[in-house]
Short mmCIF file of C-alpha atoms and ligand atoms in Angstrom, two decimals:
data_model
loop_
_atom_site.label_atom_id
_atom_site.label_comp_id
_atom_site.label_asym_id
_atom_site.label_seq_id
_atom_site.Cartn_x
_atom_site.Cartn_y
_atom_site.Cartn_z
CA MET A 194 0.24 0.16 -0.12
CA ILE A 195 1.20 3.43 -0.90
CA SER A 196 0.35 6.28 1.79
CA LYS A 197 1.65 9.62 2.91
CA ASP A 198 1.08 8.65 6.26
CA ILE A 199 4.44 9.20 8.07
CA ASP A 200 2.98 8.52 12.03
CA ARG A 201 1.50 5.07 10.59
CA ALA A 202 5.52 4.22 9.21
CA VAL A 203 6.30 5.30 12.79
CA GLU A 204 3.60 2.28 13.82
CA GLU A 205 5.09 -0.47 11.39
CA LEU A 206 8.25 0.00 12.10
CA ASN A 207 8.09 0.07 15.54
CA ARG A 208 6.11 -3.22 15.50
CA ASN A 209 9.64 -4.41 13.55
CA ASN A 210 7.86 -4.35 10.53
CA ILE A 211 9.70 -3.10 7.08
CA ILE A 212 8.51 -0.46 5.00
CA GLY A 213 9.44 1.24 1.44
CA PHE A 214 10.54 4.74 1.91
CA PRO A 215 11.44 7.75 0.15
CA THR A 216 15.21 9.04 -0.14
CA GLU A 217 16.77 12.21 -2.12
CA THR A 218 18.68 8.94 -3.99
CA VAL A 219 16.32 5.74 -4.50
CA TYR A 220 13.54 4.32 -2.10
CA GLY A 221 15.24 2.25 0.82
CA LEU A 222 13.27 -0.96 2.15
CA ALA A 223 13.71 0.47 5.84
CA GLY A 224 13.90 -1.36 9.69
CA ASN A 225 15.23 -0.92 12.99
CA ALA A 226 18.54 -0.65 12.57
CA TYR A 227 18.89 -1.98 16.30
CA GLU A 228 16.48 -5.34 15.91
CA THR A 229 17.89 -8.79 14.26
CA GLU A 230 14.14 -9.40 13.61
CA ALA A 231 13.34 -6.33 11.31
CA ILE A 232 16.73 -6.55 9.51
CA ASN A 233 15.98 -10.50 9.03
CA LYS A 234 12.84 -9.52 7.00
CA ILE A 235 14.91 -7.06 5.28
CA PHE A 236 17.28 -9.46 3.81
CA GLU A 237 14.60 -12.38 3.24
CA VAL A 238 12.18 -9.78 1.15
CA LYS A 239 15.19 -8.61 -1.16
CA LYS A 240 16.46 -12.07 -1.30
CA ARG A 241 19.79 -10.74 -0.67
CA PRO A 242 22.69 -12.09 0.23
CA THR A 243 23.66 -12.23 4.11
CA PHE A 244 27.16 -11.26 3.41
CA ASN A 245 25.55 -8.06 1.98
CA PRO A 246 26.12 -5.35 4.01
CA LEU A 247 23.90 -2.72 5.22
CA ILE A 248 23.80 1.03 5.38
CA VAL A 249 22.68 2.57 8.49
CA HIS A 250 20.55 5.81 8.38
CA ILE A 251 20.93 8.77 10.72
CA LYS A 252 18.99 11.69 11.38
CA SER A 253 21.89 13.99 11.48
CA ILE A 254 25.56 14.55 12.26
CA SER A 255 24.70 14.65 15.26
CA ASP A 256 23.89 10.91 15.70
CA LEU A 257 27.39 9.65 14.03
CA GLU A 258 29.00 8.87 16.90
CA LYS A 259 25.65 6.18 18.16
CA VAL A 260 26.77 4.34 15.14
CA ALA A 261 30.08 4.46 14.48
CA CYS A 262 33.50 5.74 16.40
CA ASP A 263 37.40 6.40 16.00
CA ILE A 264 36.34 9.00 13.14
CA PRO A 265 38.81 10.34 10.91
CA PRO A 266 38.72 14.17 10.60
CA ILE A 267 38.46 14.06 6.81
CA ALA A 268 35.29 12.13 7.43
CA TYR A 269 33.68 15.23 9.45
CA GLU A 270 35.30 17.26 6.91
CA LEU A 271 32.80 15.31 4.24
CA ALA A 272 30.03 14.80 6.35
CA ASN A 273 30.22 18.33 7.49
CA ALA A 274 30.15 19.11 3.53
CA PHE A 275 27.59 16.95 2.01
CA TRP A 276 24.78 15.76 4.98
CA PRO A 277 22.68 15.42 4.70
CA GLY A 278 23.22 13.84 1.83
CA PRO A 279 24.21 11.55 -1.37
CA LEU A 280 27.42 10.22 0.12
CA THR A 281 27.83 7.26 2.62
CA LEU A 282 31.14 7.03 4.82
CA ILE A 283 32.32 3.73 6.02
CA LEU A 284 33.94 3.89 9.50
CA LYS A 285 34.26 1.70 12.77
CA LYS A 286 31.67 0.33 14.00
CA GLN A 287 30.11 1.02 17.49
CA PRO A 288 30.21 -2.81 19.23
CA HIS A 289 25.52 -2.63 19.67
CA ILE A 290 25.59 -2.31 15.97
CA PRO A 291 24.22 -6.25 14.85
CA ASP A 292 26.07 -7.81 12.82
CA LEU A 293 24.11 -8.77 10.66
CA VAL A 294 23.84 -4.97 9.46
CA THR A 295 27.66 -5.06 9.01
CA ALA A 296 27.98 -8.82 7.37
CA ASN A 297 30.14 -9.15 10.61
CA GLN A 298 32.66 -6.70 9.48
CA ASP A 299 34.06 -3.87 11.99
CA THR A 300 33.07 -1.09 10.10
CA VAL A 301 29.42 0.25 9.32
CA ALA A 302 28.20 1.77 6.08
CA VAL A 303 26.45 5.45 7.36
CA ARG A 304 24.50 8.23 5.83
CA VAL A 305 22.11 11.06 7.02
CA PRO A 306 19.96 10.90 3.46
CA ASN A 307 18.54 14.48 2.27
CA HIS A 308 14.81 13.90 1.75
CA PRO A 309 12.28 15.70 3.83
CA VAL A 310 9.93 13.10 4.60
CA ALA A 311 13.02 10.39 5.18
CA LEU A 312 14.05 13.25 8.10
CA GLU A 313 10.64 13.50 9.06
CA LEU A 314 10.62 10.23 9.75
CA LEU A 315 13.96 9.40 11.56
CA HIS A 316 13.10 12.48 14.22
CA LYS A 317 10.20 10.50 14.94
CA LEU A 318 12.10 7.23 15.92
CA GLU A 319 14.23 6.19 18.60
CA PHE A 320 16.65 4.52 15.99
CA PRO A 321 18.10 4.79 13.04
CA LEU A 322 16.91 2.98 9.80
CA VAL A 323 18.86 0.22 7.89
CA ALA A 324 17.77 0.37 4.27
CA PRO A 325 19.50 -1.24 0.87
CA SER A 326 17.57 0.08 -2.46
CA ALA A 327 13.26 -1.02 -2.58
CA ASN A 328 14.67 -3.73 -5.11
CA PRO A 329 14.75 -7.45 -5.34
CA PHE A 330 18.73 -8.72 -5.01
CA LYS A 331 20.56 -6.92 -8.81
CA ARG A 332 17.08 -5.45 -10.39
CA ILE A 333 16.82 -1.89 -10.89
CA SER A 334 16.14 0.30 -7.82
CA PRO A 335 13.32 2.03 -7.28
CA THR A 336 12.91 6.14 -7.53
CA GLN A 337 9.36 6.19 -7.11
CA ALA A 338 6.58 4.48 -4.71
CA VAL A 339 4.84 2.80 -7.64
CA HIS A 340 8.39 0.89 -8.53
CA VAL A 341 8.61 -0.12 -4.52
CA GLU A 342 5.12 -1.59 -4.27
CA ASP A 343 5.07 -3.67 -8.06
CA TYR A 344 8.12 -4.99 -6.70
CA PHE A 345 6.99 -5.87 -2.79
CA GLY A 346 3.52 -4.48 -2.21
CA ASN A 347 1.78 -7.04 -0.30
CA GLN A 348 5.12 -8.07 1.40
CA ILE A 349 5.43 -5.14 3.27
CA GLY A 350 4.20 -3.13 6.10
CA LEU A 351 3.58 0.08 3.64
CA VAL A 352 5.38 2.56 1.23
CA LEU A 353 6.32 5.88 2.37
CA ASP A 354 5.75 8.17 -0.82
CA GLY A 355 7.82 11.27 -1.22
CA GLY A 356 7.24 11.63 -4.54
CA THR A 357 9.97 10.87 -7.28
CA CYS A 358 13.36 11.24 -5.94
CA ASN A 359 15.56 13.77 -6.74
CA SER A 360 18.96 12.59 -7.61
CA GLY A 361 17.56 9.09 -8.44
CA ILE A 362 21.36 7.14 -8.75
CA GLU A 363 22.79 5.28 -5.11
CA SER A 364 24.65 7.24 -2.70
CA THR A 365 28.66 7.87 -3.18
CA ILE A 366 30.24 5.55 -1.26
CA VAL A 367 33.56 6.80 0.60
CA GLY A 368 35.59 4.40 2.91
CA PHE A 369 39.58 6.14 4.71
CA ASN A 370 42.65 4.20 4.79
CA ASN A 371 45.22 5.92 6.42
CA ASN A 372 45.08 9.31 4.75
CA LYS A 373 43.50 7.94 1.58
CA VAL A 374 39.48 8.48 0.94
CA GLU A 375 39.24 5.18 -1.31
CA VAL A 376 35.55 5.18 -3.43
CA TYR A 377 33.58 2.18 -3.10
CA ARG A 378 30.81 2.90 -5.18
CA LEU A 379 30.41 6.06 -7.70
CA GLY A 380 27.17 7.46 -7.20
CA ALA A 381 24.72 10.92 -6.45
CA LEU A 382 27.95 12.59 -5.22
CA ALA A 383 30.72 13.60 -8.27
CA MET A 384 34.00 12.49 -7.97
CA GLU A 385 34.89 16.27 -8.51
CA GLU A 386 33.54 17.17 -5.25
CA ILE A 387 35.02 14.37 -2.96
CA GLU A 388 38.05 15.72 -4.34
CA LYS A 389 37.76 19.17 -3.31
CA TYR A 390 37.94 17.66 0.50
CA SER A 391 40.70 15.74 -0.52
CA GLU A 392 43.76 15.52 -2.72
CA ASN A 393 44.00 11.72 -1.89
CA VAL A 394 40.70 10.22 -3.68
CA VAL A 395 41.02 6.63 -4.74
CA VAL A 396 38.38 4.29 -6.55
CA LEU A 397 38.43 0.45 -5.77
CA ASN A 398 38.71 -1.38 -8.41
CA LYS A 399 35.61 -2.71 -9.67
CA LYS A 400 36.99 -6.09 -11.25
CA ARG A 401 38.48 -7.83 -7.93
CA LYS A 402 36.61 -10.82 -7.23
CA GLN A 403 35.91 -10.65 -3.77
CA PRO A 404 32.46 -7.73 -3.69
CA ILE A 405 33.53 -5.15 -1.01
CA ALA A 406 30.29 -4.46 -1.61
CA PRO A 407 27.25 -5.88 -3.46
CA GLY A 408 26.94 -2.31 -5.43
CA MET A 409 30.05 -3.69 -6.40
CA LEU A 410 28.84 -6.66 -7.67
CA LEU A 411 29.75 -6.80 -11.71
CA LYS A 412 25.94 -7.48 -12.54
CA HIS A 413 23.30 -5.53 -10.67
CA TYR A 414 20.64 -2.98 -11.45
CA ALA A 415 19.52 -5.33 -14.34
CA PRO A 416 16.43 -4.98 -16.50
CA LYS A 417 14.91 -8.32 -17.63
CA THR A 418 15.06 -7.43 -20.98
CA ASP A 419 18.22 -8.33 -22.93
CA PHE A 420 20.57 -4.77 -22.69
CA ILE A 421 24.20 -3.86 -24.07
CA LEU A 422 25.80 -0.97 -23.84
CA THR A 423 27.90 0.55 -26.49
CA ARG A 424 29.74 4.34 -27.67
CA ASN A 425 28.27 3.06 -31.46
CA ILE A 426 24.70 3.38 -31.77
CA GLN A 427 24.54 3.19 -35.18
CA ASN A 428 26.08 0.38 -35.56
CA GLU A 429 24.19 -1.61 -32.97
CA LEU A 430 21.17 -0.50 -34.67
CA GLU A 431 22.00 -2.33 -37.77
CA TRP A 432 22.93 -5.24 -36.16
CA PHE A 433 20.14 -5.71 -34.33
CA SER A 434 17.96 -4.49 -37.44
CA ASP A 435 15.52 -7.53 -37.04
CA LYS A 436 15.05 -7.45 -33.58
CA LYS A 437 12.67 -4.79 -31.54
CA ILE A 438 15.03 -2.31 -29.84
CA GLY A 439 14.26 0.41 -27.41
CA LEU A 440 17.32 2.93 -26.59
CA LEU A 441 18.22 4.84 -23.44
CA LEU A 442 20.59 7.94 -25.25
CA PHE A 443 22.36 10.68 -23.71
CA ASN A 444 20.87 13.93 -25.20
CA LYS A 445 19.60 13.32 -28.71
CA THR A 446 17.43 11.25 -30.33
CA GLU A 447 18.50 8.64 -33.27
CA ALA A 448 16.80 9.51 -36.82
CA SER A 449 15.97 5.87 -37.44
CA LEU A 450 13.90 4.37 -34.86
CA GLU A 451 10.88 5.09 -34.11
CA GLU A 452 10.65 8.08 -30.81
CA LYS A 453 8.27 5.91 -28.35
CA TYR A 454 11.39 3.44 -28.60
CA GLN A 455 13.62 6.02 -27.19
CA PHE A 456 14.67 7.54 -23.78
CA VAL A 457 16.40 10.57 -24.20
CA LEU A 458 17.85 10.90 -20.24
CA SER A 459 18.96 14.99 -20.73
CA PRO A 460 18.30 16.54 -24.19
CA GLU A 461 20.03 20.01 -22.61
CA SER A 462 23.03 17.65 -21.61
CA ASP A 463 22.66 17.70 -17.97
CA LEU A 464 24.36 15.27 -16.23
CA LYS A 465 22.32 15.49 -12.81
CA ILE A 466 19.19 15.35 -14.62
CA ALA A 467 20.34 12.31 -16.70
CA ALA A 468 21.28 10.38 -13.56
CA SER A 469 18.28 11.52 -11.96
CA LYS A 470 15.91 10.21 -15.18
CA LEU A 471 18.27 6.88 -15.68
CA TYR A 472 16.27 4.05 -13.73
CA ASP A 473 12.55 5.45 -13.96
CA ALA A 474 13.58 5.34 -18.17
CA LEU A 475 15.18 1.47 -17.19
CA HIS A 476 12.03 0.35 -15.58
CA GLN A 477 9.78 1.91 -18.36
CA LEU A 478 11.91 0.67 -20.99
CA ASP A 479 11.76 -3.02 -19.14
CA LYS A 480 7.62 -2.91 -19.48
CA MET A 481 7.69 -2.43 -23.29
CA ASN A 482 8.00 -6.02 -24.42
CA LEU A 483 11.44 -5.11 -26.37
CA ASP A 484 13.92 -8.02 -27.51
CA ILE A 485 16.32 -5.82 -26.57
CA ILE A 486 17.57 -2.70 -24.42
CA ILE A 487 20.45 -0.76 -26.32
CA ALA A 488 22.09 2.16 -24.31
CA GLU A 489 25.11 4.78 -25.34
CA ARG A 490 27.90 5.32 -22.87
CA PHE A 491 28.02 8.59 -20.59
CA PRO A 492 30.54 10.87 -20.81
CA GLU A 493 33.52 9.89 -18.56
CA PHE A 494 33.34 12.63 -16.15
CA GLY A 495 30.81 13.79 -13.36
CA LEU A 496 27.92 11.83 -13.14
CA GLY A 497 28.72 10.19 -16.32
CA LEU A 498 30.98 8.28 -14.17
CA SER A 499 28.35 6.89 -12.17
CA ILE A 500 25.88 6.63 -15.03
CA ASN A 501 28.25 4.37 -17.03
CA ASP A 502 29.17 2.27 -13.72
CA ARG A 503 24.81 1.22 -13.40
CA LEU A 504 24.95 0.40 -17.33
CA GLU A 505 28.36 -1.31 -17.49
CA ARG A 506 26.59 -3.64 -14.51
CA ALA A 507 22.91 -3.75 -16.30
CA ALA A 508 25.01 -5.34 -19.43
CA LYS A 509 27.13 -7.96 -17.66
CA LYS A 510 25.88 -11.13 -18.63
O1 LIG B 1236 21.74 5.99 -1.66
C1 LIG B 1236 21.67 5.03 -1.48
O2 LIG B 1236 22.81 4.37 -1.15
C2 LIG B 1236 20.77 4.13 -0.72
C3 LIG B 1236 19.28 4.83 -0.39
C4 LIG B 1236 18.01 3.60 0.09
O3 LIG B 1236 20.23 5.28 1.11
N1 LIG B 1236 20.71 2.84 -0.24
C5 LIG B 1236 21.23 1.77 -1.11
O4 LIG B 1236 21.66 0.68 -1.07
O5 LIG B 1236 21.99 1.55 -2.41
P1 LIG B 1236 22.36 -0.65 -1.09
O6 LIG B 1236 22.20 -1.52 0.45
O7 LIG B 1236 21.95 -1.05 -2.12
O8 LIG B 1236 23.87 -0.44 -1.14
C6 LIG B 1236 24.41 -0.03 0.08
C7 LIG B 1236 26.12 -0.75 0.06
C8 LIG B 1236 26.27 -2.00 -0.58
O9 LIG B 1236 27.07 -2.10 -1.80
C9 LIG B 1236 27.35 -2.63 0.44
O10 LIG B 1236 27.84 -3.89 0.42
C10 LIG B 1236 27.77 -0.90 1.06
O11 LIG B 1236 26.82 0.02 0.94
N2 LIG B 1236 27.95 -1.40 2.46
C11 LIG B 1236 27.83 -0.94 3.49
N3 LIG B 1236 28.17 -1.76 4.99
C12 LIG B 1236 29.50 -1.81 4.14
C13 LIG B 1236 30.68 -2.03 4.87
N4 LIG B 1236 30.67 -1.72 5.85
N5 LIG B 1236 31.61 -2.34 3.67
C14 LIG B 1236 31.64 -1.87 2.92
N6 LIG B 1236 30.44 -1.90 2.09
C15 LIG B 1236 29.33 -1.24 2.62
MG1 LIG B 1237 20.82 -1.43 -4.29
#
């Protein structure tokens, strides 16, 4: 059930039920971060393996030390600069954070979401919320309440409606190693923004075998329809000319295909706008009974890097 009733959401969460809730990035599947009953429900409903840890959502930076400790100065600088906002910090965890949240690691992922409904909800609760993106494991993340309802409608207490997510792509995740800021997952906060605060920012290798973050699993964010990513749309259109094709494009349509099969994410060439529309376009394309979705590679800077990261994972076999 989709609802705007925050008090009802509070009741559900206080009873250890889980709900869909809006953030500025994507919708989350939320439960009490301190209660294993609620956390287990999240893993079950999402069909997520328990070796994948969850992000803890707190209401403000003043709650940070309730969940994390040994916080380096650069972490505070980034939190002060970007919270509330789409930046998740990996920090040493406080002992009382359940092992199920952190997949038995001694670190915890934490952020303050920048969405008025999420913040109002968190302020009405006595506990933080753990919330993975509200999609079944490996599928496209939800950016509207109806996406969550379609995935999990009858399995969860409710979906708290906060409209369409502004950023539309998951938070950027960073950890700290000596003097380095290590980027675990590219996301809604551009690398260039983080580089303003540190000269030593490194993106961890995506291809390492053991995923340190499931956002780093190679196949992820995937539509059911066959999906390819290319630098040359023309070539692919010719190659697949006998197929029913849908296109995901940056700033302009292709003359050779009917427009209703084309999703242009930002005619004004704005990567932020493109990121905000990415998952909704994938949801829509996936419903069109196409043989194949062909996506064009985005520019390799700013949020273009984050968009390409998601498209590469969606295209993995
Ligand atoms: O924007 C977002 O981050 C959204 C909204 C709902 O906040 N949440 C989200 O959660 O994307 P999820 O579960 O889909 O992705 C969380 C990522 C995973 O890749 C997970 O492995 C990583 O965070 N993560 C969580 N705790 C970690 C830890 N202690 N060390 C390394 N990675 C961690
Ligand atoms: Mg996710």
